[in-house]
XYZ file of C-alpha atoms in Angstrom:
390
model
C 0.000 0.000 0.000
C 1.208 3.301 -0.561
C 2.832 5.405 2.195
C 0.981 8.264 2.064
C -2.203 9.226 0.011
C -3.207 12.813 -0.380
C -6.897 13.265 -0.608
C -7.438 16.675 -2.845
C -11.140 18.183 -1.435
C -11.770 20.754 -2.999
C -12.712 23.919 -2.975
C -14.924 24.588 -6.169
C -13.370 27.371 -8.020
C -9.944 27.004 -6.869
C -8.081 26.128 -9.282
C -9.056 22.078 -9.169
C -9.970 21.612 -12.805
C -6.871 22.903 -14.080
C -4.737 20.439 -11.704
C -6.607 17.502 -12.022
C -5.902 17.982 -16.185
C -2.261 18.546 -15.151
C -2.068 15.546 -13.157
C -4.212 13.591 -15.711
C -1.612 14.983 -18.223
C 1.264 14.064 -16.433
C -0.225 10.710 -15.118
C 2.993 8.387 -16.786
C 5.489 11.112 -15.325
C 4.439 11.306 -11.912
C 3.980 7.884 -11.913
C 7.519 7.509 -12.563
C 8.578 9.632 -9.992
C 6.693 7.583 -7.299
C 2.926 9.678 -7.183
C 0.148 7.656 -8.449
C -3.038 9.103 -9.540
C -5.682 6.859 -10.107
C -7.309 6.154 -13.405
C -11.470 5.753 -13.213
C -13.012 8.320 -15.705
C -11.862 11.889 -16.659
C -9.678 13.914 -15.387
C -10.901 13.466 -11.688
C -12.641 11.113 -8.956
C -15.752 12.526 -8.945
C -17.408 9.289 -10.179
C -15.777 7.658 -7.160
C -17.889 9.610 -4.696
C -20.917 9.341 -6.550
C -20.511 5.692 -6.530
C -19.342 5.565 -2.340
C -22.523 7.795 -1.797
C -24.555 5.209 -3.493
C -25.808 7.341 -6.305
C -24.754 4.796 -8.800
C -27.664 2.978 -9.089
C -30.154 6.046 -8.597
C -28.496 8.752 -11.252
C -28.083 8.545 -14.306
C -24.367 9.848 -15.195
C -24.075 8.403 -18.852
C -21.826 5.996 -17.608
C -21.935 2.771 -15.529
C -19.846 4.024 -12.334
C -20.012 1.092 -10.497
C -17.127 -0.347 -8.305
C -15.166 3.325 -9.033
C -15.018 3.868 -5.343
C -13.336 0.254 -5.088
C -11.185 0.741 -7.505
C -9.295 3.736 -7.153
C -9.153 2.187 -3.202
C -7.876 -0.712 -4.379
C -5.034 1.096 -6.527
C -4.099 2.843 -3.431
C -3.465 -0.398 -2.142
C -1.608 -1.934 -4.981
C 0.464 1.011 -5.398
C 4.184 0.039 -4.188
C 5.235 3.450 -4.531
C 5.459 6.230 -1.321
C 2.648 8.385 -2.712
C -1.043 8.311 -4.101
C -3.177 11.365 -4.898
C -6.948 11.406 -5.233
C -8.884 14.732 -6.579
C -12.162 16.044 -6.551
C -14.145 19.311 -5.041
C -17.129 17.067 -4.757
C -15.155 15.889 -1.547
C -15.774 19.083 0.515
C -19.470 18.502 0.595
C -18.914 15.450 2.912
C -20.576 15.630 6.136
C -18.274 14.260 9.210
C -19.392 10.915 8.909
C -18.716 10.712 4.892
C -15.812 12.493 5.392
C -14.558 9.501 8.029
C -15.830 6.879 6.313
C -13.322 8.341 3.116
C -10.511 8.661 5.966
C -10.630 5.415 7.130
C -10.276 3.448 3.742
C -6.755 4.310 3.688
C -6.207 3.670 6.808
C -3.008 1.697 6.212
C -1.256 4.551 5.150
C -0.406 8.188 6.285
C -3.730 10.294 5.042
C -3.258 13.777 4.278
C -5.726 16.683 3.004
C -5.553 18.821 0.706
C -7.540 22.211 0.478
C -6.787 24.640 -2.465
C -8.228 27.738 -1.335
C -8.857 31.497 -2.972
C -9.964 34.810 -1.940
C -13.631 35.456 -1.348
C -13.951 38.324 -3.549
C -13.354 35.986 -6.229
C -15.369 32.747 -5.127
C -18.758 34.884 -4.912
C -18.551 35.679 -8.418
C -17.127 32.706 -9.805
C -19.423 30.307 -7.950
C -22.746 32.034 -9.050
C -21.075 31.934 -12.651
C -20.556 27.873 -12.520
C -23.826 27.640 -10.829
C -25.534 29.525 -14.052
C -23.159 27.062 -16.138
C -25.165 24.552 -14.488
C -28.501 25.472 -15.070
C -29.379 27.397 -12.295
C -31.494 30.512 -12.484
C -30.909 32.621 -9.437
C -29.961 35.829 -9.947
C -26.668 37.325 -8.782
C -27.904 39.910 -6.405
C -29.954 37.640 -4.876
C -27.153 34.923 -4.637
C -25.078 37.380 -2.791
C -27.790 38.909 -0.425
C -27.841 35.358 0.378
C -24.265 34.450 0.881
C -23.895 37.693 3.058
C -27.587 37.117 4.608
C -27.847 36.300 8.525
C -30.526 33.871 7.701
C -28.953 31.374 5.861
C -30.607 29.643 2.751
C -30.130 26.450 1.897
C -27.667 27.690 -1.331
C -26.219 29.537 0.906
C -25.585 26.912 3.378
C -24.117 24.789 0.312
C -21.712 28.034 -0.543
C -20.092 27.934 2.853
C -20.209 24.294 3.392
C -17.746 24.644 0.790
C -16.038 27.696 1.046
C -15.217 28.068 4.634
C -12.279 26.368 5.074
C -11.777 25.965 8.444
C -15.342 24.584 8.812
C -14.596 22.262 6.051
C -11.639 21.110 7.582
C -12.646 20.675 11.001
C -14.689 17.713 9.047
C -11.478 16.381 7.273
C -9.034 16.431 9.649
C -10.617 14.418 12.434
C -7.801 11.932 13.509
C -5.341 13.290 11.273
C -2.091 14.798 12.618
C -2.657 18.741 11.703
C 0.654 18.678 9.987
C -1.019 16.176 7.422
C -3.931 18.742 6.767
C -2.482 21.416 3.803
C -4.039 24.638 2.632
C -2.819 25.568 -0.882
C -3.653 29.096 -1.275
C -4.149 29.670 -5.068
C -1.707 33.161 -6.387
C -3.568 36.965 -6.320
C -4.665 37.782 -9.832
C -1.738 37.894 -12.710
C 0.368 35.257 -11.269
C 1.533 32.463 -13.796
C -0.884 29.525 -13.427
C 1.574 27.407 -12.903
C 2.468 28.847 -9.712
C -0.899 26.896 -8.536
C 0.424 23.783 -9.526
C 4.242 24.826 -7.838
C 2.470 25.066 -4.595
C 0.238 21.985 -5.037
C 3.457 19.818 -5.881
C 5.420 20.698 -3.425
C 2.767 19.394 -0.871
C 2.475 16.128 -2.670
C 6.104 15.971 -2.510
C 7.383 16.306 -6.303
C 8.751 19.375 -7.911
C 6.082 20.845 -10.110
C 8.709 22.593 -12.847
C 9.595 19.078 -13.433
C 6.171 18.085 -15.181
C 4.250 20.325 -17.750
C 1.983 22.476 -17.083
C 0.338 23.733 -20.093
C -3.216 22.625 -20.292
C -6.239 24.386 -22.024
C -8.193 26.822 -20.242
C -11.102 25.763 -18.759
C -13.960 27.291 -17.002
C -13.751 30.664 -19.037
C -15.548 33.517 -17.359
C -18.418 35.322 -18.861
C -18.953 38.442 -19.038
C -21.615 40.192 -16.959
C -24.022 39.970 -20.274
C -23.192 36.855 -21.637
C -24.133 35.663 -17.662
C -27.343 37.318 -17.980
C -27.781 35.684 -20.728
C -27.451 32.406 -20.044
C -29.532 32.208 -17.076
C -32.577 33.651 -19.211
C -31.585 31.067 -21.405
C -31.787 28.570 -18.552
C -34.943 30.320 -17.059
C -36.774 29.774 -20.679
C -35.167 25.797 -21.870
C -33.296 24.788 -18.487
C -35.908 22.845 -16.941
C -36.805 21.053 -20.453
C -33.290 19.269 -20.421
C -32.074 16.608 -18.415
C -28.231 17.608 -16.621
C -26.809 15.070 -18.964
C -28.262 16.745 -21.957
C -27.781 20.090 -20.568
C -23.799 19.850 -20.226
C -23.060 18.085 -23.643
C -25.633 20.816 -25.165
C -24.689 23.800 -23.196
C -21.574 22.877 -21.528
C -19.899 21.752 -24.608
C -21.169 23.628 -26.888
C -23.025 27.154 -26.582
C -20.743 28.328 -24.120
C -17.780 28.400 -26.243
C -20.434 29.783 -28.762
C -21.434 32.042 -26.338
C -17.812 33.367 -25.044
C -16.928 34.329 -28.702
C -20.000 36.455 -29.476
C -20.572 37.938 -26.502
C -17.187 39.559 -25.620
C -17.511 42.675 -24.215
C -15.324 43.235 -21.579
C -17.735 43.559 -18.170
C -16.837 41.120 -15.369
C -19.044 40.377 -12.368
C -18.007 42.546 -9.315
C -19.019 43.243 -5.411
C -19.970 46.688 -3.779
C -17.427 47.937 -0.989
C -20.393 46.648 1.334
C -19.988 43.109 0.669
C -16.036 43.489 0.006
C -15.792 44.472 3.489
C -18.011 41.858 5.306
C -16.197 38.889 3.273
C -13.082 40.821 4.373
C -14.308 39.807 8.317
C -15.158 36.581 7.187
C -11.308 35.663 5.708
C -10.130 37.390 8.423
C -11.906 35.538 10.756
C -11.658 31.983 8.794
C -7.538 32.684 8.642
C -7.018 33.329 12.026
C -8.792 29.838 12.848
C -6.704 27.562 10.553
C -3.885 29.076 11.687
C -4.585 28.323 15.195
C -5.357 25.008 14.357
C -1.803 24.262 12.906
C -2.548 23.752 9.363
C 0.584 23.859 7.221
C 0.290 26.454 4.096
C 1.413 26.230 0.732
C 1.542 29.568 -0.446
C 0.317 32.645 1.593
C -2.195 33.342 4.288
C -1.881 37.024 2.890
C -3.626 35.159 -0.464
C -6.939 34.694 1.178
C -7.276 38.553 2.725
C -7.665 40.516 -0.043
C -11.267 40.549 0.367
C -10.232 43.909 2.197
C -9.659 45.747 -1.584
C -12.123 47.871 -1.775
C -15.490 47.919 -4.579
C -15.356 49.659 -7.940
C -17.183 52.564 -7.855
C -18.310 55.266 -5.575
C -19.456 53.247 -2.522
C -21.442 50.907 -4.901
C -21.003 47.576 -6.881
C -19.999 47.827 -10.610
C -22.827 47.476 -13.428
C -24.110 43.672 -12.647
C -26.391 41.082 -14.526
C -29.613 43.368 -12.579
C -28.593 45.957 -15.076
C -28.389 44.130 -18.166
C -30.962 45.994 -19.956
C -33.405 44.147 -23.217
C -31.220 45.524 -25.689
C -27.917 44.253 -24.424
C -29.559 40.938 -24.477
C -31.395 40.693 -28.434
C -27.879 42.456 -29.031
C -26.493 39.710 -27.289
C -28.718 36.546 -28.775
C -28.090 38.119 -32.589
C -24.658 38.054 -32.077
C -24.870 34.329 -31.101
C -27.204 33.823 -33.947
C -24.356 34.809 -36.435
C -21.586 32.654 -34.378
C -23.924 29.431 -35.083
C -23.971 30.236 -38.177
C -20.812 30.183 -39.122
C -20.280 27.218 -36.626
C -23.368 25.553 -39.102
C -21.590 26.280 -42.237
C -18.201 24.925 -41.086
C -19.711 22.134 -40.337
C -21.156 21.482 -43.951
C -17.690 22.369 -45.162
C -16.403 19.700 -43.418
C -18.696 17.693 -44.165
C -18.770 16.318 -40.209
C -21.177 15.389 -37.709
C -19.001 17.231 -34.442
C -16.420 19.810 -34.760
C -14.849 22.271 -32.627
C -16.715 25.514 -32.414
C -15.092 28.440 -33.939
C -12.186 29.555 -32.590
C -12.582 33.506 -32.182
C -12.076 36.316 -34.170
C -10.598 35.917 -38.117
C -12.901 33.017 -39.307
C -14.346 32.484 -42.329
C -17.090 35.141 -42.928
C -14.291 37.577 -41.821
C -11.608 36.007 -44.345
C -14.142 36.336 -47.345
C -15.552 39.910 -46.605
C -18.569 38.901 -44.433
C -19.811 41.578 -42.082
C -18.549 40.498 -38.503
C -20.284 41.826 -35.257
C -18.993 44.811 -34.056
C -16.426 44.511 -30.768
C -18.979 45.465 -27.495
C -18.417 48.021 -26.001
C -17.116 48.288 -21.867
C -20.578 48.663 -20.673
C -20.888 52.064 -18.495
C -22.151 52.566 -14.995
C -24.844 54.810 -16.257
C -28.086 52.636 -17.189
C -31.442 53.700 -18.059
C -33.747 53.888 -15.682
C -36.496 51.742 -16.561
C -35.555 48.047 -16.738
C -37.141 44.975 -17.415
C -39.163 42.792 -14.779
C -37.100 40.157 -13.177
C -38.063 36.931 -13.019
């Protein structure tokens, strides 16, 4: 059995996707270097859990998951090298007893957790985003009155099951020697990705410039009106599709669509209100897991800058609430045109599935077709009169 097995929780949003692909990538390499990671489906464990939680037989996931639990379990005991890693986010949900049962399957070897954590100013907005990206049809404002609400909703109650991480961790680390529990705080804005997977491999106990780490982006934020837009879209068609059909429809497919067309250059922001009172939250969250004698990989100063104050005079910048009906048909035509150059690709091709477009210089472009015009940085001025919210 291996020595020691790293158990990669979460959180959502932090960076996960990109280093479970860079794992999955380097899967031979670190192999060779004594790390195992698991092979069940994708780039993660996820269908494990499902399949420990007993959803195997009850969900439909397009894919027979039984025995994936088992399996990556039994690897862990196979494996006679010093190290095995599992990953997924789904992990953080666990309640205690989940969370122990997980603990004690690897009992025969030194557990550790892993929690990648980021900054609160950016998990607000990036978790309503995947949420949308998942069919859900609450709007922003209200998803943050929520989050910041005293009387805590049951989304809300998911959020911070997730995102505070010494409440998370006070799950995971029951029996565990707190030098075994990590927090990898992911790099302030502009830092190389990579630097992510530095910190991350250096707690798993391989040097991360010695495996590459050049994987496609993923999760791609929207703007604030190509957000808008998609929840419509999910408040109109959401409900008619099953998840299944939903991500290979949507997922992986009209939001690469939708990226291209709608491009303008709005991002999803937080008044100095709600900066501040996450502010006391990390503040409050830091000063607990460093009591509790967590190691860190990375900074503690990472997870404060929830103190940087709000665009704007006092207030939050334009957000989805202001997305007025013309932004939106201005919006939908523009997607209207990507599909149809997506359509007529297609044709050329003479193929059943091919990559979306790409971005800007494509065919209509190369042979004199009008292209849409580049959006415009929306303004904080908006008309007064809006439409009614659903």
């Amino acid at each position: 059995m291996s020595d020691r097995v790293y158990l990669h929780i979460g959180a959502p949003k932090t960076g996960t996707t990109y280093l479970q692909q860079v794992m999955n990538k380097n899967r031979q390499a670190l192999r060779r270097a004594g790390v195992l990671y698991p092979k069940v489906a994708g780039d993660a464990h996820h269908t494990a859990l499902w399949d420990l939680r007993g959803l195997a037989e009850r969900r439909d996931f397009g894919q027979d998951i039984r025995g994936h639990w088992d399996k990556v379990v039994q690897a862990a005991v196979e494996w006679d090298g010093p190290t095995t890693v599992l990953s997924s986010e789904l992990f953080v949900y666990a309640d205690a007893k989940l969370a122990a049962r997980v603990l004690g399957a690897f009992s025969g070897s030194e557990v550790h957790v892993i929690y990648t954590a980021r900054d609160l100013v950016r998990q607000v907005p990036a978790v309503w985003q995947e949420r949308v990206k998942n069919r859900q049809t609450l709007p922003y404002e209200k998803f943050v009155a929520d989050v910041l609400g005293k009387a805590k909703t049951g989304m809300a109650k998911t959020f911070w099951n997730a995102q505070d991480a010494a409440a998370a961790l006070e799950r995971w680390s029951q029996g565990l020697d707190r030098r075994h529990v990590h927090v990898v705080t992911a790099a302030p804005s502009g830092a190389a990705p990579e630097e992510l997977w530095n910190r991350f491999a250096r707690v798993i106990g391989v040097d991360g410039r010695d495996f590459p780490a050049d994987v496609p982006a993923v999760n791609t934020s929207l703007s604030v009106t190509a957000a808008e837009l998609l929840r419509q879209f999910n408040l109109r068609h959401g409900q008619h599709m099953t998840i299944l059909r939903y991500r290979k429809l949507v997922r992986r497919g009209l939001l690469d669509i939708l990226t291209q067309a709608v491009h303008d250059e709005s991002r999803l922001g937080l008044s100095v209100a709600e900066r501040q009172a996450l502010g006391v939250r990390a503040r409050e969250c830091v000063a607990t897991l460093q009591s509790a004698g967590y190691d860190i990989s990375g900074s503690w100063d990472d997870l404060l800058l929830s103190d940087v104050g709000g665009r704007g005079a006092g207030g939050r910048s334009p957000g989805p609430g202001d997305v007025t009906d013309t932004e939106v048909v201005d919006g939908l035509l523009d997607v209207v045109f990507e599909l149809l150059k997506y359509q007529r690709r297609l044709k050329e091709a003479g193929a059943d599935q091919q990559d979306p477009p790409s971005g800007p210089g494509d065919e209509l472009a190369d042979e004199g077709g009008d292209v849409p015009p580049q959006r415009q940085p929306r303004r904080n001025k908006r008309p007064a009169t809006r439409r009614a919210r659903q």
